[in-house]
Every structure is written in C-alpha cells, then in structure tokens.
PDB file of C-alpha atoms in Angstrom:
ATOM      1  CA  UNK F 183      11.077  15.094  25.816  1.00  0.00           C
ATOM      2  CA  UNK F 184       9.535  12.143  23.950  1.00  0.00           C
ATOM      3  CA  UNK F 185       6.374  13.415  21.728  1.00  0.00           C
ATOM      4  CA  UNK F 186       4.077  11.685  19.720  1.00  0.00           C
ATOM      5  CA  UNK F 187       1.712  14.121  17.947  1.00  0.00           C
ATOM      6  CA  UNK F 188      -1.144  12.825  15.851  1.00  0.00           C
ATOM      7  CA  UNK F 189      -3.108  14.692  13.271  1.00  0.00           C
ATOM      8  CA  UNK F 190      -5.459  14.010  10.252  1.00  0.00           C
ATOM      9  CA  UNK F 191      -8.851  13.079  12.170  1.00  0.00           C
ATOM     10  CA  UNK F 192     -12.150  14.571  11.376  1.00  0.00           C
ATOM     11  CA  UNK F 193     -15.785  14.030  10.286  1.00  0.00           C
ATOM     12  CA  UNK F 194     -16.254  11.613   7.357  1.00  0.00           C
ATOM     13  CA  UNK F 195     -19.250   9.732   6.116  1.00  0.00           C
ATOM     14  CA  UNK F 196     -19.807   6.276   5.803  1.00  0.00           C
ATOM     15  CA  UNK F 197     -17.408   4.733   3.235  1.00  0.00           C
ATOM     16  CA  UNK F 198     -15.157   7.629   3.172  1.00  0.00           C
ATOM     17  CA  UNK F 199     -11.406   7.727   3.879  1.00  0.00           C
ATOM     18  CA  UNK F 200      -9.018   9.509   6.049  1.00  0.00           C
ATOM     19  CA  UNK F 201      -5.267   9.484   6.660  1.00  0.00           C
ATOM     20  CA  UNK F 202      -3.909  10.013  10.226  1.00  0.00           C
ATOM     21  CA  UNK F 203      -0.407  10.793  10.933  1.00  0.00           C
ATOM     22  CA  UNK F 204       1.809  10.467  13.932  1.00  0.00           C
ATOM     23  CA  UNK F 205       4.986  12.462  14.084  1.00  0.00           C
ATOM     24  CA  UNK F 206       7.580  11.280  16.836  1.00  0.00           C
ATOM     25  CA  UNK F 207      10.482  12.874  18.556  1.00  0.00           C
ATOM     26  CA  UNK F 208      12.699  12.478  21.551  1.00  0.00           C
ATOM     27  CA  UNK F 209      13.298   8.910  21.061  1.00  0.00           C
ATOM     28  CA  UNK F 210      14.863   6.330  18.173  1.00  0.00           C
ATOM     29  CA  UNK F 211      11.542   5.909  16.528  1.00  0.00           C
ATOM     30  CA  UNK F 212      13.348   3.656  13.765  1.00  0.00           C
ATOM     31  CA  UNK F 213      14.098   1.087  16.709  1.00  0.00           C
ATOM     32  CA  UNK F 214      10.452   0.682  17.906  1.00  0.00           C
ATOM     33  CA  UNK F 215       7.349  -1.370  16.745  1.00  0.00           C
ATOM     34  CA  UNK F 216       4.444   1.155  16.675  1.00  0.00           C
ATOM     35  CA  UNK F 217       0.892   0.763  17.210  1.00  0.00           C
ATOM     36  CA  UNK F 218      -2.364   2.513  16.662  1.00  0.00           C
ATOM     37  CA  UNK F 219      -5.163   2.059  19.348  1.00  0.00           C
ATOM     38  CA  UNK F 220      -8.615   3.706  19.374  1.00  0.00           C
ATOM     39  CA  UNK F 221     -11.087   4.447  22.107  1.00  0.00           C
ATOM     40  CA  UNK F 222     -14.621   5.013  21.402  1.00  0.00           C
ATOM     41  CA  UNK F 223     -16.786   7.000  24.106  1.00  0.00           C
ATOM     42  CA  UNK F 224     -17.660   4.657  26.977  1.00  0.00           C
ATOM     43  CA  UNK F 225     -15.534   2.083  25.524  1.00  0.00           C
ATOM     44  CA  UNK F 226     -12.454   0.218  26.534  1.00  0.00           C
ATOM     45  CA  UNK F 227      -9.188   0.720  24.484  1.00  0.00           C
ATOM     46  CA  UNK F 228      -9.151  -1.141  21.337  1.00  0.00           C
ATOM     47  CA  UNK F 229      -5.865  -2.300  19.615  1.00  0.00           C
ATOM     48  CA  UNK F 230      -6.205  -1.317  15.904  1.00  0.00           C
ATOM     49  CA  UNK F 231      -2.630  -2.173  13.918  1.00  0.00           C
ATOM     50  CA  UNK F 232       1.048  -2.242  14.518  1.00  0.00           C
ATOM     51  CA  UNK F 233       4.029  -2.261  12.305  1.00  0.00           C
ATOM     52  CA  UNK F 234       7.660  -3.762  12.804  1.00  0.00           C
ATOM     53  CA  UNK F 235      10.543  -1.507  12.976  1.00  0.00           C
ATOM     54  CA  UNK F 236      11.383  -1.358   9.247  1.00  0.00           C
ATOM     55  CA  UNK F 237       7.676  -1.518   8.116  1.00  0.00           C
ATOM     56  CA  UNK F 238       7.843  -4.887   6.429  1.00  0.00           C
ATOM     57  CA  UNK F 239       5.468  -6.505   8.726  1.00  0.00           C
ATOM     58  CA  UNK F 240       2.000  -4.756   9.627  1.00  0.00           C
ATOM     59  CA  UNK F 241      -0.855  -6.370  11.753  1.00  0.00           C
ATOM     60  CA  UNK F 242      -4.328  -5.469  12.199  1.00  0.00           C
ATOM     61  CA  UNK F 243      -7.394  -6.213  14.236  1.00  0.00           C
ATOM     62  CA  UNK F 244     -10.280  -8.280  12.631  1.00  0.00           C
ATOM     63  CA  UNK F 245     -12.377  -5.596  12.804  1.00  0.00           C
ATOM     64  CA  UNK F 246     -10.110  -3.070  10.480  1.00  0.00           C
ATOM     65  CA  UNK F 247      -8.240  -5.756   8.230  1.00  0.00           C
ATOM     66  CA  UNK F 248      -8.655  -4.800   4.643  1.00  0.00           C
ATOM     67  CA  UNK F 249      -9.725  -1.434   5.397  1.00  0.00           C
ATOM     68  CA  UNK F 250      -7.039   0.186   7.084  1.00  0.00           C
ATOM     69  CA  UNK F 251      -3.338   0.121   6.168  1.00  0.00           C
ATOM     70  CA  UNK F 252      -0.526   0.949   8.603  1.00  0.00           C
ATOM     71  CA  UNK F 253       3.021   2.331   7.117  1.00  0.00           C
ATOM     72  CA  UNK F 254       5.758   4.244   8.461  1.00  0.00           C
ATOM     73  CA  UNK F 255       8.541   6.558   7.415  1.00  0.00           C
ATOM     74  CA  UNK F 256      11.503   6.254   9.467  1.00  0.00           C
ATOM     75  CA  UNK F 257      13.338   9.135   7.729  1.00  0.00           C
ATOM     76  CA  UNK F 258      10.652  11.415   8.673  1.00  0.00           C
ATOM     77  CA  UNK F 259      10.071   9.705  12.288  1.00  0.00           C
ATOM     78  CA  UNK F 260       6.348   9.249  11.160  1.00  0.00           C
ATOM     79  CA  UNK F 261       3.569   6.884  11.536  1.00  0.00           C
ATOM     80  CA  UNK F 262       0.768   6.555   9.107  1.00  0.00           C
ATOM     81  CA  UNK F 263      -2.751   4.860   9.357  1.00  0.00           C
ATOM     82  CA  UNK F 264      -4.789   4.849   5.911  1.00  0.00           C
ATOM     83  CA  UNK F 265      -8.576   4.408   6.916  1.00  0.00           C
ATOM     84  CA  UNK F 266     -10.856   3.310   4.170  1.00  0.00           C
ATOM     85  CA  UNK F 267     -14.332   2.271   3.651  1.00  0.00           C
ATOM     86  CA  UNK F 268     -14.998   3.780   7.185  1.00  0.00           C
ATOM     87  CA  UNK F 269     -17.972   2.513   9.073  1.00  0.00           C
ATOM     88  CA  UNK F 270     -20.014   4.342  12.173  1.00  0.00           C
ATOM     89  CA  UNK F 271     -18.216   1.808  14.426  1.00  0.00           C
ATOM     90  CA  UNK F 272     -14.852   3.479  13.310  1.00  0.00           C
ATOM     91  CA  UNK F 273     -15.578   6.586  15.436  1.00  0.00           C
ATOM     92  CA  UNK F 274     -13.356   6.812  18.116  1.00  0.00           C
ATOM     93  CA  UNK F 275     -10.001   8.914  19.413  1.00  0.00           C
ATOM     94  CA  UNK F 276      -7.269   7.445  17.872  1.00  0.00           C
ATOM     95  CA  UNK F 277      -3.944   7.330  19.387  1.00  0.00           C
ATOM     96  CA  UNK F 278      -0.213   6.195  17.954  1.00  0.00           C
ATOM     97  CA  UNK F 279       1.660   4.290  20.914  1.00  0.00           C
ATOM     98  CA  UNK F 280       5.024   2.687  21.462  1.00  0.00           C
ATOM     99  CA  UNK F 281       4.592  -0.559  23.309  1.00  0.00           C
ATOM    100  CA  UNK F 282       6.984  -1.739  26.231  1.00  0.00           C
ATOM    101  CA  UNK F 283       9.860  -3.906  25.159  1.00  0.00           C
ATOM    102  CA  UNK F 284       8.712  -6.945  26.755  1.00  0.00           C
ATOM    103  CA  UNK F 285       5.454  -7.286  24.830  1.00  0.00           C
ATOM    104  CA  UNK F 286       4.452  -8.282  21.173  1.00  0.00           C
ATOM    105  CA  UNK F 287       2.780  -5.153  19.422  1.00  0.00           C
ATOM    106  CA  UNK F 288      -0.091  -7.419  18.715  1.00  0.00           C
ATOM    107  CA  UNK F 289      -3.441  -6.908  20.389  1.00  0.00           C
ATOM    108  CA  UNK F 290      -2.323  -4.659  23.139  1.00  0.00           C
ATOM    109  CA  UNK F 291      -5.629  -3.420  24.905  1.00  0.00           C
ATOM    110  CA  UNK F 292      -4.212  -1.676  27.950  1.00  0.00           C
ATOM    111  CA  UNK F 293      -2.346   1.441  28.317  1.00  0.00           C
ATOM    112  CA  UNK F 294      -0.199  -0.495  30.939  1.00  0.00           C
ATOM    113  CA  UNK F 295       1.536  -2.107  27.762  1.00  0.00           C
ATOM    114  CA  UNK F 296       2.697   1.128  26.507  1.00  0.00           C
ATOM    115  CA  UNK F 297       5.390   3.623  27.362  1.00  0.00           C
ATOM    116  CA  UNK F 298       4.736   6.574  25.020  1.00  0.00           C
ATOM    117  CA  UNK F 299       1.340   7.743  23.778  1.00  0.00           C
ATOM    118  CA  UNK F 300       0.037  10.780  21.816  1.00  0.00           C
ATOM    119  CA  UNK F 301      -2.702  13.051  22.606  1.00  0.00           C
ATOM    120  CA  UNK F 302      -5.122  11.539  20.050  1.00  0.00           C
ATOM    121  CA  UNK F 303      -7.144  12.541  17.095  1.00  0.00           C
ATOM    122  CA  UNK F 304     -10.659  12.336  16.837  1.00  0.00           C
ATOM    123  CA  UNK F 305     -12.305  10.571  13.972  1.00  0.00           C
ATOM    124  CA  UNK F 306     -15.981  10.797  13.945  1.00  0.00           C
ATOM    125  CA  UNK F 307     -18.140   8.582  11.038  1.00  0.00           C
ATOM    126  CA  UNK F 308     -21.597   9.657  10.299  1.00  0.00           C
ATOM    127  CA  UNK F 309     -23.799  10.616   7.654  1.00  0.00           C
TER     128      UNK F 309
END
C-alpha cells in the first residue's frame, strides 16, 4: 500500500520557521521526483516546489523562492520542506505528492497530475 504521511505543520508567527516532513512507503521513493503543493481555504491547488530523484535539482514557485528549501533523504524515504520567513499568505494545507510519469514536476497545479498524495499537514501563519 502506498503511503505518504506529512508532519511538522502548526501555528507560527510571521517571520517564523517550520520544517515539514513526508514519509513515503509502498513504492520506490528514490526513483521518483517528489513535490510539495498547498491549498489555502477557498483557493485552488498551488504548486510549491519539487525535487529531482537524487535531490540535486530543486525547483520553486516564485512565491516561495528564497524562503523555502526542499530536500530529500532517499535512505529514509523522506521528503522535507523547510519554511523560513513565513508570511500570512503561506497559510494552507501542505501536501507531498508524486507526479505521474508523463509530466515535468514544475508548476503542476491539479491533482490530475499526481498519482500519490498524502493527507496533508496544516500550516497557519498568524500573529
């Protein structure tokens, strides 16, 4: 059974930091590019970041570039997202996801582009 389990979300003040984790199982994690996407209340899915299979090539949405860092540990089957300099507009449910083979991982804003997803972890940025 494929599982992606996110953790690490919470309530943080503007300017603060959080580290999200996503533990994967049930599929060959190290063979797949992995992504983080988010969805704020009443808004559509927003692609945040993705990373190559070995972790050497990270990609970011313009809205988070320079503040968020995506990494992965293939030995632990775990994906990470470090969130720094948080803003209120970063408030959303954050999901890790595995894209379908036929797509580039960059900019995928529809669940139709993903074959696996987690249950999400809530990030709330508020003073």
